C-alpha cells in the first residue's frame, strides 16, 4: 500500500434512491463460438461430465457467480442459425458451416440441452431469434416450441423430444447487431425496424407475457449510432420492452490511466441511449418508459491477433480467449458501478461471455477450470449488489487522461438491502500511484457497522491468473471502520473494494 494518500468523501442516505436493482444486470452470455460451448460448458469426455456431457466443474463456478440470466445462442452466430438443427435426436442433427466465425457447428448442444443446463446452474435464458437469414415465421415457431404447453405442432414436437413441460422463456432478443456489416443479413434501420415490429407482433400473439429486446447499434463507434436507435425504435417502441447496448474496451496503447477512465465513455453511451429513447417516447406521446439491456459488455482486445491463425472449419477452436489481467478486473468493476448507478433504466446486462470466450471462467480441454481476474468484481456485485441502488454523493480528486478530462479517481455505487439490513459500498480507486483516504458519511444508517472490507489489489497491473496459479484474488483484510456515523478507510492504489455494513 502506498505511503501517500489523497482524500475523497462519500455521502450516503436512504432518501437518495435510484431504483430497485434488477438482478438481471448480473447476467452473462453463451454463444456457439470458439470453446464457449464445446470444450467450455460441454465436454462429454471430461472427468466431471454429467449424463448429457456438461462439465461439472464449470457448472460449479457458474453457480458461484449466481448468474440470473444467460443470453443464448448468439451473438453473430444467431444470424445464420436454424434452430431446428439443434433439436431432436442428437445423432440425426446436421453439421453445418457456421459462417459468422467460420467453424463447423455439430449441433450436439441445442435449445433443450441448453435450457436444462441453465436450469441446473440456476439461470433463466434470454433467447435470441434469427433476424438475419430468417424472420417472423422461424421466430414464432421457436417461441411456440419453447413456451406453448401442448396441443400444437411445435409444442408437441418439443414433447416428442422428451421435454413435456414448456421452457417458459420470458425474455427474447430480436436479432443481434443488425447494423454491423459483419452480420449475416445486415439491415438498414428501416428494414430492421419493420422486420422487428412484425416479428414482435407475431410473437406476442403466441405468448403475450414475453419481454422483447429491440436491437440497438453494435457500439458507440458505429456511424449509425444513435440514429439507428431513433429510427428503429420509431417502429418498435410500442411492441418491445428494452433496447440493447453493446460495448467493449481495450488498452492497446498500454495507457492504463486512460483505460481505467473508459467508464466516462460508458456513461456518455448510456445517457445518449436514454435520451434517444425518451425522444421517441415524447414523439409518440407514450406513457411507456423504454429500458436498457446492456446485453454485451466486457474488456476485449488481447485475443485479436491470435485468432487470425486459427484454421477455418474446425469444431470448437480456441477463439477470442482473452487472458485477463488485473487492470481489466478494475475496469470490469467500473462497468458494474455504472450499471448500478443507472439502475432506474439499465435493467439487464450480460457480461460477454461466460466461459473461455472473453470470459471470467477458463478451461482446459480434458483438464482444469479456473477463475480469471475479472471473475471477482463480477462475483462481488452479483452477491452483494442486490437491493435498492442509492445515489452516492462523491467528492473526489480528478485527473486528465488522453481521451478524458476531469476523471474522478474514486468511482462508487451503493446498494441498500433493507430486508437484510445490509449496506454495500462498491468503490474503485483508479489512482495508479496513490492510495485514497475516504470518509463515508453513513449517519442515516444508525447502528450499522462494518462486517467486511473486501479488496482486490495487486502491485502488477498486468498480473494474470492461470490454471496453475491464482495470482489475482481478493482478500478481506481491508481497513474500513465505522465510528459515530462515518466510515473511514484507506483504499489502496488501483484497487477494487467492497465495504459491507450491517445493523449491529
mmCIF file of N, CA, C and O in Angstrom, residues 41-42 48-64 66-68 70 112-125 163 167:
data_model
loop_
_atom_site.group_PDB
_atom_site.id
_atom_site.type_symbol
_atom_site.label_atom_id
_atom_site.label_comp_id
_atom_site.label_asym_id
_atom_site.label_seq_id
_atom_site.Cartn_x
_atom_site.Cartn_y
_atom_site.Cartn_z
ATOM 1 N N UNK A 41 -18.711 -25.281 -21.568
ATOM 2 C CA UNK A 41 -19.748 -25.855 -20.702
ATOM 3 C C UNK A 41 -19.978 -27.330 -21.018
ATOM 4 O O UNK A 41 -20.468 -28.084 -20.165
ATOM 5 N N UNK A 42 -19.610 -27.772 -22.237
ATOM 6 C CA UNK A 42 -19.946 -29.121 -22.704
ATOM 7 C C UNK A 42 -18.696 -29.862 -23.156
ATOM 8 O O UNK A 42 -17.962 -29.385 -24.022
ATOM 9 N N UNK A 48 -15.534 -34.741 -15.158
ATOM 10 C CA UNK A 48 -16.658 -34.240 -14.351
ATOM 11 C C UNK A 48 -17.963 -34.176 -15.128
ATOM 12 O O UNK A 48 -18.964 -33.675 -14.610
ATOM 13 N N UNK A 49 -17.996 -34.662 -16.371
ATOM 14 C CA UNK A 49 -19.172 -34.516 -17.221
ATOM 15 C C UNK A 49 -20.372 -35.278 -16.663
ATOM 16 O O UNK A 49 -20.236 -36.381 -16.131
ATOM 17 N N UNK A 50 -21.554 -34.674 -16.817
ATOM 18 C CA UNK A 50 -22.789 -35.340 -16.397
ATOM 19 C C UNK A 50 -23.314 -36.211 -17.537
ATOM 20 O O UNK A 50 -22.653 -36.391 -18.563
ATOM 21 N N UNK A 51 -24.523 -36.720 -17.373
ATOM 22 C CA UNK A 51 -25.076 -37.660 -18.353
ATOM 23 C C UNK A 51 -25.326 -37.029 -19.713
ATOM 24 O O UNK A 51 -25.378 -37.727 -20.732
ATOM 25 N N UNK A 52 -25.470 -35.711 -19.753
ATOM 26 C CA UNK A 52 -25.662 -35.018 -21.026
ATOM 27 C C UNK A 52 -24.354 -34.487 -21.605
ATOM 28 O O UNK A 52 -24.341 -33.931 -22.701
ATOM 29 N N UNK A 53 -23.263 -34.624 -20.865
ATOM 30 C CA UNK A 53 -21.967 -34.176 -21.362
ATOM 31 C C UNK A 53 -21.518 -32.823 -20.863
ATOM 32 O O UNK A 53 -20.488 -32.309 -21.312
ATOM 33 N N UNK A 54 -22.241 -32.224 -19.929
ATOM 34 C CA UNK A 54 -21.875 -30.906 -19.422
ATOM 35 C C UNK A 54 -20.894 -31.025 -18.257
ATOM 36 O O UNK A 54 -21.082 -31.853 -17.360
ATOM 37 N N UNK A 55 -19.869 -30.175 -18.271
ATOM 38 C CA UNK A 55 -18.808 -30.234 -17.267
ATOM 39 C C UNK A 55 -19.301 -29.796 -15.901
ATOM 40 O O UNK A 55 -19.831 -28.687 -15.724
ATOM 41 N N UNK A 56 -19.088 -30.646 -14.900
ATOM 42 C CA UNK A 56 -19.496 -30.340 -13.540
ATOM 43 C C UNK A 56 -18.670 -29.251 -12.906
ATOM 44 O O UNK A 56 -19.182 -28.445 -12.121
ATOM 45 N N UNK A 57 -17.366 -29.185 -13.227
ATOM 46 C CA UNK A 57 -16.523 -28.150 -12.618
ATOM 47 C C UNK A 57 -16.938 -26.766 -13.101
ATOM 48 O O UNK A 57 -16.926 -25.796 -12.332
ATOM 49 N N UNK A 58 -17.334 -26.666 -14.366
ATOM 50 C CA UNK A 58 -17.791 -25.380 -14.899
ATOM 51 C C UNK A 58 -19.134 -25.005 -14.292
ATOM 52 O O UNK A 58 -19.360 -23.839 -13.916
ATOM 53 N N UNK A 59 -20.024 -25.967 -14.166
ATOM 54 C CA UNK A 59 -21.316 -25.681 -13.546
ATOM 55 C C UNK A 59 -21.140 -25.118 -12.139
ATOM 56 O O UNK A 59 -21.846 -24.181 -11.740
ATOM 57 N N UNK A 60 -20.207 -25.666 -11.391
ATOM 58 C CA UNK A 60 -19.978 -25.195 -10.028
ATOM 59 C C UNK A 60 -19.500 -23.749 -10.005
ATOM 60 O O UNK A 60 -19.948 -22.931 -9.182
ATOM 61 N N UNK A 61 -18.614 -23.373 -10.914
ATOM 62 C CA UNK A 61 -18.128 -21.991 -10.968
ATOM 63 C C UNK A 61 -19.237 -21.036 -11.382
ATOM 64 O O UNK A 61 -19.335 -19.913 -10.869
ATOM 65 N N UNK A 62 -20.090 -21.463 -12.318
ATOM 66 C CA UNK A 62 -21.210 -20.620 -12.743
ATOM 67 C C UNK A 62 -22.177 -20.430 -11.577
ATOM 68 O O UNK A 62 -22.681 -19.320 -11.345
ATOM 69 N N UNK A 63 -22.416 -21.492 -10.822
ATOM 70 C CA UNK A 63 -23.301 -21.373 -9.650
ATOM 71 C C UNK A 63 -22.729 -20.389 -8.630
ATOM 72 O O UNK A 63 -23.468 -19.636 -7.989
ATOM 73 N N UNK A 64 -21.410 -20.402 -8.452
ATOM 74 C CA UNK A 64 -20.794 -19.459 -7.519
ATOM 75 C C UNK A 64 -21.107 -18.015 -7.901
ATOM 76 O O UNK A 64 -21.332 -17.167 -7.037
ATOM 77 N N UNK A 66 -23.738 -16.931 -9.350
ATOM 78 C CA UNK A 66 -25.148 -16.602 -9.188
ATOM 79 C C UNK A 66 -25.714 -15.887 -10.398
ATOM 80 O O UNK A 66 -26.452 -14.894 -10.259
ATOM 81 N N UNK A 67 -25.416 -16.380 -11.594
ATOM 82 C CA UNK A 67 -25.824 -15.715 -12.845
ATOM 83 C C UNK A 67 -27.343 -15.852 -13.014
ATOM 84 O O UNK A 67 -27.846 -16.966 -13.170
ATOM 85 N N UNK A 68 -28.084 -14.751 -13.025
ATOM 86 C CA UNK A 68 -29.550 -14.861 -13.049
ATOM 87 C C UNK A 68 -30.140 -15.096 -14.435
ATOM 88 O O UNK A 68 -31.246 -15.626 -14.546
ATOM 89 N N UNK A 70 -28.914 -15.817 -18.832
ATOM 90 C CA UNK A 70 -27.840 -16.046 -19.796
ATOM 91 C C UNK A 70 -28.407 -15.907 -21.208
ATOM 92 O O UNK A 70 -29.379 -16.574 -21.569
ATOM 93 N N UNK A 112 -32.955 -27.469 -26.172
ATOM 94 C CA UNK A 112 -33.380 -28.232 -24.999
ATOM 95 C C UNK A 112 -32.224 -28.503 -24.043
ATOM 96 O O UNK A 112 -32.373 -28.372 -22.819
ATOM 97 N N UNK A 113 -31.082 -28.887 -24.603
ATOM 98 C CA UNK A 113 -29.930 -29.162 -23.746
ATOM 99 C C UNK A 113 -29.508 -27.911 -22.987
ATOM 100 O O UNK A 113 -29.194 -27.968 -21.792
ATOM 101 N N UNK A 114 -29.504 -26.776 -23.691
ATOM 102 C CA UNK A 114 -29.080 -25.553 -23.016
ATOM 103 C C UNK A 114 -30.079 -25.143 -21.942
ATOM 104 O O UNK A 114 -29.684 -24.681 -20.865
ATOM 105 N N UNK A 115 -31.365 -25.298 -22.224
ATOM 106 C CA UNK A 115 -32.375 -24.968 -21.217
ATOM 107 C C UNK A 115 -32.174 -25.804 -19.958
ATOM 108 O O UNK A 115 -32.297 -25.300 -18.833
ATOM 109 N N UNK A 116 -31.888 -27.073 -20.151
ATOM 110 C CA UNK A 116 -31.685 -27.949 -18.997
ATOM 111 C C UNK A 116 -30.441 -27.529 -18.221
ATOM 112 O O UNK A 116 -30.455 -27.478 -16.983
ATOM 113 N N UNK A 117 -29.361 -27.228 -18.938
ATOM 114 C CA UNK A 117 -28.128 -26.790 -18.282
ATOM 115 C C UNK A 117 -28.357 -25.494 -17.506
ATOM 116 O O UNK A 117 -27.918 -25.356 -16.347
ATOM 117 N N UNK A 118 -29.040 -24.537 -18.122
ATOM 118 C CA UNK A 118 -29.289 -23.252 -17.468
ATOM 119 C C UNK A 118 -30.087 -23.447 -16.177
ATOM 120 O O UNK A 118 -29.809 -22.809 -15.150
ATOM 121 N N UNK A 119 -31.066 -24.318 -16.220
ATOM 122 C CA UNK A 119 -31.860 -24.588 -15.024
ATOM 123 C C UNK A 119 -30.982 -25.167 -13.917
ATOM 124 O O UNK A 119 -31.126 -24.805 -12.740
ATOM 125 N N UNK A 120 -30.042 -26.034 -14.290
ATOM 126 C CA UNK A 120 -29.175 -26.668 -13.291
ATOM 127 C C UNK A 120 -28.213 -25.678 -12.638
ATOM 128 O O UNK A 120 -27.797 -25.879 -11.500
ATOM 129 N N UNK A 121 -27.850 -24.613 -13.359
ATOM 130 C CA UNK A 121 -26.961 -23.608 -12.761
ATOM 131 C C UNK A 121 -27.743 -22.438 -12.171
ATOM 132 O O UNK A 121 -27.156 -21.460 -11.704
ATOM 133 N N UNK A 122 -29.072 -22.523 -12.196
ATOM 134 C CA UNK A 122 -29.907 -21.509 -11.557
ATOM 135 C C UNK A 122 -30.162 -20.266 -12.377
ATOM 136 O O UNK A 122 -30.454 -19.209 -11.808
ATOM 137 N N UNK A 123 -30.083 -20.384 -13.708
ATOM 138 C CA UNK A 123 -30.240 -19.217 -14.578
ATOM 139 C C UNK A 123 -31.483 -19.309 -15.455
ATOM 140 O O UNK A 123 -31.872 -20.399 -15.890
ATOM 141 N N UNK A 124 -32.082 -18.154 -15.718
ATOM 142 C CA UNK A 124 -33.055 -18.037 -16.792
ATOM 143 C C UNK A 124 -32.296 -17.877 -18.106
ATOM 144 O O UNK A 124 -31.080 -17.663 -18.117
ATOM 145 N N UNK A 125 -33.028 -17.966 -19.217
ATOM 146 C CA UNK A 125 -32.413 -17.825 -20.536
ATOM 147 C C UNK A 125 -33.018 -16.630 -21.262
ATOM 148 O O UNK A 125 -34.238 -16.435 -21.261
ATOM 149 N N UNK A 163 -39.308 -33.351 -23.684
ATOM 150 C CA UNK A 163 -39.471 -32.209 -22.788
ATOM 151 C C UNK A 163 -40.958 -31.876 -22.699
ATOM 152 O O UNK A 163 -41.476 -31.048 -23.448
ATOM 153 N N UNK A 167 -40.629 -24.600 -21.662
ATOM 154 C CA UNK A 167 -39.459 -23.951 -21.060
ATOM 155 C C UNK A 167 -39.794 -22.583 -20.457
ATOM 156 O O UNK A 167 -39.043 -22.082 -19.610
#
